[in-house]
Short mmCIF file of C-alpha atoms and ligand atoms in Angstrom, two decimals:
data_model
loop_
_atom_site.label_atom_id
_atom_site.label_comp_id
_atom_site.label_asym_id
_atom_site.label_seq_id
_atom_site.Cartn_x
_atom_site.Cartn_y
_atom_site.Cartn_z
CA GLU A 578 -57.41 38.95 -196.65
CA ARG A 579 -59.22 39.07 -193.24
CA THR A 580 -58.78 37.45 -189.83
CA GLN A 581 -59.89 38.26 -186.34
CA VAL A 582 -56.71 39.35 -184.54
CA GLY A 583 -53.72 40.82 -186.49
CA ILE A 584 -50.57 40.55 -184.50
CA VAL A 585 -47.38 42.56 -185.52
CA GLY A 586 -44.09 40.83 -184.29
CA ALA A 587 -43.28 37.26 -183.57
CA GLY A 588 -41.09 37.87 -180.41
CA PRO A 589 -42.44 36.11 -177.11
CA ALA A 590 -45.38 38.52 -176.82
CA GLY A 591 -46.91 38.07 -180.29
CA LEU A 592 -46.32 34.26 -180.39
CA LEU A 593 -47.68 33.78 -177.11
CA LEU A 594 -50.75 35.71 -177.72
CA SER A 595 -51.33 33.89 -181.11
CA HIS A 596 -50.92 30.60 -178.81
CA LEU A 597 -53.49 31.75 -176.32
CA LEU A 598 -55.98 32.78 -178.88
CA HIS A 599 -55.86 29.62 -180.71
CA ARG A 600 -56.49 27.63 -177.48
CA GLU A 601 -59.94 29.85 -177.14
CA GLY A 602 -60.67 29.18 -181.01
CA ILE A 603 -59.78 32.66 -182.00
CA ALA A 604 -58.10 33.30 -185.36
CA SER A 605 -55.05 35.39 -185.59
CA VAL A 606 -52.18 36.15 -188.22
CA VAL A 607 -48.71 37.02 -186.97
CA PHE A 608 -46.55 39.10 -189.20
CA GLU A 609 -42.76 39.11 -188.57
CA SER A 610 -40.26 41.18 -190.38
CA ARG A 611 -37.27 39.05 -189.78
CA GLY A 612 -36.69 35.37 -190.75
CA ARG A 613 -37.34 32.44 -188.43
CA ASP A 614 -33.78 31.61 -187.75
CA HIS A 615 -32.76 35.21 -186.62
CA VAL A 616 -35.93 35.53 -184.34
CA GLN A 617 -35.03 31.99 -182.81
CA GLN A 618 -31.34 32.77 -182.20
CA ARG A 619 -31.59 36.23 -180.78
CA LEU A 620 -29.86 36.02 -177.40
CA ARG A 621 -32.21 38.06 -174.86
CA ALA A 622 -33.30 37.54 -171.56
CA GLY A 623 -33.00 34.45 -169.39
CA VAL A 624 -34.91 34.50 -166.00
CA LEU A 625 -38.79 33.39 -166.07
CA GLU A 626 -40.91 34.40 -162.87
CA GLN A 627 -42.94 31.95 -161.38
CA GLY A 628 -46.09 33.24 -162.84
CA THR A 629 -44.47 32.92 -166.38
CA VAL A 630 -43.47 29.27 -165.69
CA ASP A 631 -46.91 28.38 -164.35
CA LEU A 632 -48.59 30.09 -167.45
CA LEU A 633 -46.42 28.45 -170.06
CA SER A 634 -46.77 24.84 -168.29
CA GLN A 635 -50.55 25.47 -168.11
CA VAL A 636 -50.81 26.06 -171.84
CA GLY A 637 -48.82 23.21 -172.96
CA LEU A 638 -45.45 24.95 -173.16
CA GLY A 639 -43.78 23.36 -170.15
CA GLU A 640 -42.18 20.14 -171.18
CA ARG A 641 -38.98 21.36 -172.54
CA MET A 642 -38.79 24.21 -170.33
CA LYS A 643 -38.84 21.94 -167.37
CA ARG A 644 -36.37 19.49 -168.82
CA LEU A 645 -33.67 22.24 -169.89
CA GLY A 646 -34.66 24.95 -167.29
CA MET A 647 -32.66 25.57 -164.12
CA PRO A 648 -34.99 26.53 -161.10
CA GLN A 649 -33.27 29.04 -158.94
CA THR A 650 -34.15 29.95 -155.23
CA GLY A 651 -31.75 32.64 -154.43
CA ILE A 652 -29.61 35.44 -155.48
CA ASP A 653 -25.90 36.19 -154.29
CA PHE A 654 -25.22 39.76 -153.82
CA ARG A 655 -21.50 40.55 -153.60
CA PHE A 656 -20.35 43.92 -152.09
CA GLY A 657 -18.06 45.14 -149.33
CA GLY A 658 -15.73 42.10 -150.17
CA ALA A 659 -18.33 39.59 -148.92
CA SER A 660 -21.39 37.55 -150.13
CA HIS A 661 -24.91 38.50 -149.22
CA ARG A 662 -27.43 35.96 -150.41
CA ILE A 663 -31.13 36.41 -150.47
CA ASP A 664 -33.27 33.06 -150.52
CA PHE A 665 -36.20 34.55 -152.51
CA THR A 666 -38.13 31.08 -152.18
CA ALA A 667 -37.99 31.04 -148.54
CA GLU A 668 -39.29 34.61 -148.55
CA THR A 669 -42.19 34.02 -150.83
CA GLY A 670 -42.47 30.32 -151.47
CA ARG A 671 -41.91 31.03 -155.24
CA THR A 672 -38.90 30.01 -157.43
CA VAL A 673 -37.75 31.52 -160.71
CA MET A 674 -36.39 29.72 -163.77
CA VAL A 675 -33.35 30.32 -165.78
CA TYR A 676 -34.41 29.20 -169.19
CA PRO A 677 -33.18 31.55 -172.06
CA GLN A 678 -35.87 33.66 -173.96
CA HIS A 679 -34.79 32.27 -177.45
CA GLU A 680 -35.78 28.69 -175.96
CA VAL A 681 -39.14 30.14 -175.17
CA VAL A 682 -39.32 31.65 -178.51
CA HIS A 683 -38.26 28.18 -180.06
CA ASP A 684 -40.99 26.34 -178.03
CA LEU A 685 -43.70 29.06 -179.08
CA ILE A 686 -42.84 28.64 -182.80
CA GLU A 687 -42.93 24.88 -182.73
CA ALA A 688 -46.16 24.77 -181.06
CA ARG A 689 -47.72 27.45 -183.46
CA ILE A 690 -46.34 25.67 -186.55
CA ALA A 691 -47.68 22.21 -185.30
CA ALA A 692 -51.08 23.84 -184.89
CA GLY A 693 -50.96 25.14 -188.37
CA ALA A 694 -50.75 28.91 -187.56
CA ASP A 695 -50.64 31.47 -190.05
CA LEU A 696 -47.08 32.71 -189.13
CA ARG A 697 -45.49 35.00 -191.74
CA PHE A 698 -41.91 35.48 -191.29
CA ASP A 699 -39.88 37.90 -193.58
CA THR A 700 -43.11 40.03 -193.80
CA PRO A 701 -42.70 43.46 -192.49
CA VAL A 702 -45.81 45.59 -191.59
CA THR A 703 -45.65 48.83 -193.18
CA ARG A 704 -48.68 50.77 -191.91
CA LEU A 705 -51.83 50.43 -189.68
CA ALA A 706 -55.07 51.87 -190.98
CA GLY A 707 -58.62 52.42 -189.59
CA LEU A 708 -57.81 51.92 -185.96
CA ASP A 709 -60.57 54.48 -185.00
CA GLY A 710 -63.34 52.84 -187.00
CA PRO A 711 -65.01 49.63 -187.35
CA ALA A 712 -62.68 48.24 -190.10
CA PRO A 713 -59.13 48.30 -189.01
CA SER A 714 -56.42 46.86 -191.21
CA ILE A 715 -52.68 45.89 -191.44
CA GLU A 716 -50.64 46.86 -194.77
CA PHE A 717 -47.58 44.44 -195.08
CA ASP A 718 -44.78 43.80 -197.79
CA ALA A 719 -45.11 40.29 -199.31
CA ASP A 720 -43.45 39.08 -202.42
CA GLY A 721 -42.49 42.63 -203.33
CA ALA A 722 -45.86 43.90 -203.19
CA THR A 723 -47.97 45.85 -200.34
CA ARG A 724 -50.94 43.97 -199.47
CA SER A 725 -53.70 44.30 -196.81
CA MET A 726 -55.18 42.29 -193.89
CA ARG A 727 -58.69 43.21 -192.26
CA CYS A 728 -59.06 42.27 -188.70
CA ASP A 729 -61.15 43.08 -185.67
CA PHE A 730 -58.06 44.08 -183.46
CA VAL A 731 -54.32 44.98 -184.27
CA ILE A 732 -51.87 43.93 -181.59
CA GLY A 733 -48.55 45.75 -181.63
CA CYS A 734 -46.03 43.27 -180.13
CA ASP A 735 -43.27 44.73 -182.55
CA GLY A 736 -40.84 45.71 -179.93
CA PHE A 737 -39.34 49.00 -179.04
CA HIS A 738 -38.16 49.86 -182.53
CA GLY A 739 -41.64 48.78 -184.23
CA ILE A 740 -44.07 50.92 -185.76
CA CYS A 741 -47.33 50.32 -183.84
CA ARG A 742 -46.72 52.61 -180.81
CA SER A 743 -46.30 55.64 -183.04
CA ALA A 744 -49.87 54.81 -184.54
CA ILE A 745 -51.24 56.30 -181.31
CA PRO A 746 -51.55 59.94 -182.15
CA PRO A 747 -48.97 62.17 -180.42
CA THR A 748 -51.72 64.26 -178.89
CA VAL A 749 -52.96 61.24 -177.16
CA ARG A 750 -49.70 59.30 -176.46
CA LYS A 751 -47.59 60.08 -173.23
CA GLU A 752 -44.02 58.95 -173.34
CA TYR A 753 -41.89 58.45 -170.24
CA ASP A 754 -38.17 57.95 -170.65
CA ARG A 755 -35.00 57.68 -168.84
CA ILE A 756 -31.59 56.70 -170.35
CA TYR A 757 -28.61 55.50 -167.92
CA PRO A 758 -25.24 56.91 -168.25
CA PHE A 759 -23.80 53.15 -168.85
CA GLY A 760 -24.35 49.96 -170.65
CA TRP A 761 -23.83 46.39 -170.33
CA LEU A 762 -21.28 44.16 -171.98
CA GLY A 763 -23.06 40.62 -172.34
CA ILE A 764 -20.65 37.72 -172.73
CA LEU A 765 -21.65 34.14 -173.58
CA ALA A 766 -18.86 31.74 -172.11
CA GLU A 767 -18.29 27.94 -172.21
CA VAL A 768 -17.97 27.86 -168.46
CA PRO A 769 -20.02 25.79 -165.91
CA PRO A 770 -21.71 27.94 -163.31
CA ALA A 771 -19.04 28.78 -160.50
CA ALA A 772 -21.86 29.22 -158.03
CA PRO A 773 -25.48 27.70 -157.71
CA ASP A 774 -26.88 31.20 -157.73
CA VAL A 775 -27.10 34.17 -160.14
CA THR A 776 -24.59 36.47 -158.62
CA TRP A 777 -24.19 40.15 -158.65
CA GLY A 778 -21.17 42.28 -158.19
CA CYS A 779 -22.02 45.68 -156.88
CA HIS A 780 -18.49 47.07 -156.96
CA GLU A 781 -17.30 50.57 -157.00
CA SER A 782 -15.52 49.91 -160.38
CA GLY A 783 -18.81 48.75 -161.91
CA PHE A 784 -21.54 46.32 -161.68
CA ALA A 785 -21.11 42.71 -162.76
CA MET A 786 -23.34 39.67 -163.10
CA LEU A 787 -22.84 36.01 -163.25
CA SER A 788 -25.75 34.16 -164.70
CA PHE A 789 -26.19 30.97 -166.72
CA ARG A 790 -28.04 29.59 -169.95
CA SER A 791 -27.21 25.88 -169.48
CA PRO A 792 -25.03 23.60 -167.12
CA THR A 793 -22.12 24.43 -169.39
CA ARG A 794 -22.63 27.85 -170.47
CA SER A 795 -22.54 30.98 -168.40
CA ARG A 796 -23.99 34.27 -169.29
CA LEU A 797 -21.93 37.24 -167.77
CA TYR A 798 -22.23 40.92 -167.82
CA LEU A 799 -20.05 43.93 -167.07
CA GLN A 800 -21.04 47.59 -166.69
CA CYS A 801 -19.40 49.52 -169.60
CA GLU A 802 -19.71 52.91 -171.29
CA PRO A 803 -23.02 53.36 -172.83
CA ASP A 804 -21.32 53.68 -176.28
CA ASP A 805 -18.85 51.11 -175.56
CA ARG A 806 -18.03 48.38 -178.15
CA PRO A 807 -17.08 44.70 -177.66
CA GLU A 808 -13.80 45.12 -179.42
CA ASN A 809 -12.61 47.30 -176.69
CA TRP A 810 -12.81 44.28 -174.32
CA SER A 811 -10.23 41.62 -174.71
CA ASP A 812 -10.67 38.27 -173.03
CA ASP A 813 -8.18 39.22 -170.50
CA ARG A 814 -9.73 42.47 -169.78
CA ILE A 815 -13.00 40.85 -169.29
CA TRP A 816 -11.99 38.20 -166.90
CA SER A 817 -9.90 40.48 -164.85
CA ALA A 818 -12.85 43.02 -164.59
CA LEU A 819 -15.28 40.02 -163.65
CA HIS A 820 -12.79 38.65 -160.99
CA GLU A 821 -12.35 42.33 -159.49
CA ARG A 822 -16.09 42.86 -159.42
CA LEU A 823 -17.45 39.22 -158.39
CA ASP A 824 -14.81 37.41 -156.38
CA VAL A 825 -14.95 37.68 -152.68
CA ALA A 826 -13.02 35.82 -149.84
CA ASP A 827 -15.76 33.60 -148.61
CA MET A 828 -16.86 32.15 -151.95
CA PRO A 829 -15.14 30.18 -154.65
CA PRO A 830 -13.57 32.30 -157.34
CA LEU A 831 -14.95 32.68 -160.97
CA ILE A 832 -14.19 30.03 -163.28
CA GLU A 833 -12.69 31.20 -166.65
CA GLY A 834 -13.32 29.58 -170.08
CA ARG A 835 -13.75 30.22 -173.84
CA ILE A 836 -15.67 33.44 -174.54
CA LEU A 837 -18.51 32.51 -177.54
CA GLN A 838 -19.86 35.83 -178.00
CA LYS A 839 -19.71 39.52 -176.70
CA SER A 840 -22.21 42.38 -177.37
CA VAL A 841 -22.93 45.86 -175.75
CA THR A 842 -26.78 46.77 -174.76
CA GLY A 843 -27.92 50.15 -173.69
CA MET A 844 -29.84 50.77 -170.49
CA ARG A 845 -33.07 52.46 -170.52
CA SER A 846 -36.53 52.80 -168.76
CA PHE A 847 -39.44 53.65 -171.07
CA LEU A 848 -43.18 53.50 -170.71
CA VAL A 849 -46.11 54.77 -172.95
CA GLU A 850 -49.56 55.71 -171.95
CA PRO A 851 -51.98 54.51 -172.79
CA MET A 852 -51.37 50.92 -174.15
CA ARG A 853 -54.56 51.05 -176.18
CA HIS A 854 -55.96 53.38 -179.10
CA GLY A 855 -59.18 52.28 -180.75
CA SER A 856 -58.73 48.68 -181.84
CA LEU A 857 -54.85 48.94 -181.44
CA PHE A 858 -53.45 47.31 -178.34
CA LEU A 859 -49.66 47.38 -177.42
CA ALA A 860 -47.78 44.61 -175.42
CA GLY A 861 -44.36 43.92 -174.37
CA ASP A 862 -41.41 46.05 -175.61
CA ALA A 863 -43.70 47.92 -177.82
CA ALA A 864 -45.09 49.69 -174.82
CA HIS A 865 -42.47 49.42 -172.17
CA ILE A 866 -38.47 48.94 -171.65
CA VAL A 867 -36.79 48.17 -168.48
CA PRO A 868 -33.21 47.92 -167.66
CA PRO A 869 -32.20 44.46 -167.31
CA THR A 870 -31.51 44.44 -163.70
CA GLY A 871 -34.41 42.56 -162.15
CA ALA A 872 -35.14 40.38 -165.28
CA LYS A 873 -38.56 42.00 -165.94
CA GLY A 874 -38.54 42.63 -169.87
CA LEU A 875 -39.79 39.15 -170.85
CA ASN A 876 -42.04 38.67 -167.70
CA SER A 877 -43.79 41.92 -168.30
CA ALA A 878 -44.45 41.08 -171.87
CA VAL A 879 -45.90 37.88 -170.71
CA ALA A 880 -47.86 39.62 -168.03
CA ASP A 881 -49.57 41.95 -170.75
CA ILE A 882 -50.30 39.08 -172.92
CA GLN A 883 -52.09 36.99 -170.19
CA VAL A 884 -54.53 40.11 -169.60
CA LEU A 885 -54.95 40.67 -173.29
CA GLY A 886 -55.60 36.97 -174.22
CA ARG A 887 -58.39 36.89 -171.40
CA ALA A 888 -59.77 40.21 -172.69
CA LEU A 889 -59.97 38.97 -176.17
CA ALA A 890 -61.63 35.66 -175.22
CA ASP A 891 -64.21 37.46 -173.10
CA HIS A 892 -64.81 39.61 -176.24
CA TYR A 893 -65.26 36.72 -178.57
CA ARG A 894 -66.60 33.97 -176.32
CA LYS A 895 -68.82 36.16 -173.98
CA GLY A 896 -69.54 39.39 -175.83
CA SER A 897 -67.96 41.36 -173.04
CA ASP A 898 -65.53 44.12 -173.50
CA ARG A 899 -65.06 45.06 -169.88
CA MET A 900 -61.29 43.62 -169.72
CA LEU A 901 -60.63 45.13 -173.10
CA ASP A 902 -61.57 48.42 -171.94
CA SER A 903 -59.61 48.17 -168.78
CA TYR A 904 -56.64 46.46 -170.42
CA SER A 905 -54.24 49.53 -170.56
CA GLU A 906 -55.24 50.67 -166.90
CA THR A 907 -54.68 46.93 -165.78
CA CYS A 908 -51.25 46.73 -167.50
CA LEU A 909 -50.06 50.13 -166.68
CA ARG A 910 -50.85 49.73 -162.81
CA ARG A 911 -48.60 46.47 -162.78
CA MET A 912 -46.02 48.03 -165.12
CA TRP A 913 -45.43 51.19 -162.99
CA LEU A 914 -44.39 48.85 -160.13
CA VAL A 915 -42.21 46.85 -162.36
CA GLN A 916 -40.50 50.10 -163.64
CA ARG A 917 -40.06 51.08 -160.07
CA PHE A 918 -38.44 47.86 -159.07
CA SER A 919 -36.10 47.66 -162.15
CA ALA A 920 -35.19 51.32 -162.06
CA GLY A 921 -34.58 51.28 -158.10
CA LEU A 922 -32.26 48.12 -158.58
CA CYS A 923 -30.43 49.70 -161.60
CA THR A 924 -29.83 52.81 -159.56
CA MET A 925 -28.73 50.96 -156.38
CA VAL A 926 -26.16 48.40 -157.99
CA HIS A 927 -24.39 50.42 -160.68
CA SER A 928 -21.53 52.95 -160.16
CA PHE A 929 -22.71 56.18 -161.92
CA PRO A 930 -19.97 58.45 -163.38
CA GLY A 931 -19.25 61.52 -161.01
CA GLN A 932 -21.30 60.03 -158.36
CA SER A 933 -20.97 61.99 -154.92
CA ASP A 934 -19.46 60.17 -152.08
CA PHE A 935 -22.71 60.59 -150.23
CA ILE A 936 -24.62 58.94 -152.84
CA LYS A 937 -22.41 56.12 -152.97
CA ARG A 938 -22.73 55.38 -149.15
CA LEU A 939 -26.59 55.57 -149.64
CA GLN A 940 -26.20 52.97 -152.32
CA ARG A 941 -24.09 50.76 -149.86
CA ALA A 942 -26.95 51.45 -147.11
CA ASP A 943 -29.67 50.34 -149.81
CA LEU A 944 -27.73 47.07 -150.27
CA GLU A 945 -27.26 46.60 -146.58
CA TYR A 946 -30.93 47.19 -145.81
CA MET A 947 -32.14 45.14 -148.77
CA THR A 948 -29.94 41.96 -147.91
CA GLY A 949 -29.52 42.54 -144.25
CA THR A 950 -33.08 42.90 -142.96
CA ALA A 951 -36.38 40.80 -143.16
CA PRO A 952 -38.44 43.62 -144.70
CA GLY A 953 -35.69 44.49 -147.23
CA ARG A 954 -35.33 40.72 -148.20
CA LEU A 955 -39.01 40.29 -148.40
CA ALA A 956 -39.72 43.32 -150.63
CA PHE A 957 -36.79 42.44 -152.85
CA SER A 958 -38.13 38.75 -153.05
CA ASP A 959 -41.83 39.59 -153.64
CA ASN A 960 -40.95 41.73 -156.72
CA PHE A 961 -38.12 39.50 -158.17
CA THR A 962 -40.29 36.42 -158.19
CA GLY A 963 -43.15 38.23 -159.70
CA LEU A 964 -46.06 40.50 -158.87
CA PRO A 965 -49.53 39.33 -159.28
CA VAL A 966 -51.16 39.55 -162.83
CA GLU A 967 -54.70 40.55 -162.82
CA ALA A 968 -56.04 38.35 -165.41
N1 LIG B 1572 -43.42 44.37 -188.91
C1 LIG B 1572 -43.17 42.96 -188.51
N2 LIG B 1572 -42.58 42.73 -187.43
C2 LIG B 1572 -41.87 43.47 -186.62
C3 LIG B 1572 -41.75 44.98 -187.16
C4 LIG B 1572 -42.70 45.52 -188.17
N3 LIG B 1572 -42.69 46.54 -188.57
N4 LIG B 1572 -41.14 45.71 -186.24
C5 LIG B 1572 -40.59 44.88 -185.35
N5 LIG B 1572 -40.79 43.62 -185.75
C6 LIG B 1572 -40.55 42.39 -184.90
C7 LIG B 1572 -39.18 42.28 -184.43
O1 LIG B 1572 -38.42 41.59 -185.60
C8 LIG B 1572 -39.31 41.36 -183.28
O2 LIG B 1572 -39.00 39.90 -183.65
O3 LIG B 1572 -41.29 42.37 -183.55
C9 LIG B 1572 -40.64 41.62 -182.66
C10 LIG B 1572 -40.51 42.32 -181.29
O4 LIG B 1572 -40.07 41.23 -180.47
P1 LIG B 1572 -39.17 41.65 -179.16
O5 LIG B 1572 -38.36 42.92 -179.47
O6 LIG B 1572 -38.58 40.48 -178.54
O7 LIG B 1572 -40.54 42.10 -178.15
P2 LIG B 1572 -41.49 41.54 -177.24
O8 LIG B 1572 -42.15 40.38 -177.94
O9 LIG B 1572 -42.37 42.51 -176.64
O10 LIG B 1572 -40.53 40.59 -176.18
C11 LIG B 1572 -39.93 41.36 -175.01
O11 LIG B 1572 -37.80 40.68 -175.92
O12 LIG B 1572 -36.35 42.50 -176.42
C12 LIG B 1572 -36.63 41.45 -175.41
O13 LIG B 1572 -35.63 42.35 -173.57
C13 LIG B 1572 -36.94 42.13 -174.29
O14 LIG B 1572 -37.31 40.18 -172.99
C14 LIG B 1572 -37.86 41.23 -173.55
C15 LIG B 1572 -38.63 40.62 -174.71
#
């Protein structure tokens, strides 16, 4: 079989690229190892930068997002027993949108199927071949047999645990990695938002966050051990930890409710250089991971795809490879700033085991400066609402 662009992975990165290429009249095939239901129901990120909202709206994916999404203008940082709000919209003129990633994936799949896309679920890619030459191909399992798809370009959107990154030879590939000594217990609760803002609890007993997924559902997080397990956290233990880390005298207390889901995720910063090798291009989690503080995972995947979509359009429509040739450099330049912001916040708001008192006071000083001064508030807001994408 043959197509122009072979895409590995039907997460937000792979699906959005396929949608952007279709709008440019460029053919693509998306291979996804899991089933459609699984992909559409995976609970992941939930905050879209202004740039992501604008892009999705521009390419016909804004209707349901605008209807169900919840625009945000500020974040409430709780520390030292008090609330410290940053109004990032007042600082930058930009808002962000709470709209769950699985809803974005739902909207993308609907749009691709309506457009008659060649979207192959339950079809794992097993090998990439010919990436250095003129005839790259993707090998995949279908109906119990191994088959092959010839394409001009192979796009690795297969996430952190995919196979595409390792197709870049180890002699060429440089990986940067940092694993944090804690994880997050993620909780989905049938609770209306207790406050209008996403709320961060930067407490010495550990970090906590109150976010939401809809007017009746809250998404809450508790810092926990890196290898912690959901069964170690009874509902009582969860609510008392959330009250301890989030409640402050000058704001209404957290509202409790039925807990629907609990899961533990690890915390890591990761980046691979380069993001391109021959006809293989990596985008999204396949190339980089950020800790969830700062909500940059989905947004940086979208930023990569925005650049790559433009670059592939220039190749096929204008015969120019200038943007393709600078793809990796363009994305890495922005990604290192995103890594810096995400890792910096993660280090600022969590209590690290065995932390010295000096470092604890520096963390508090960082929070005071970030929320209590004009340059501090502007710097946070500029990063949180989204750095510019060169596309
Ligand atoms: N063949 C086909 N599909 C694969 C393979 C493979 N060998 N390996 C992985 N996949 C699929 C996964 O099943 C998944 O659906 O690739 C997809 C990768 O999607 P994501 O992990 O969501 O990555 P990405 O599209 O880059 O989106 C990044 O997702 O993980 C979150 O926090 C992350 O919000 C960020 C977003």
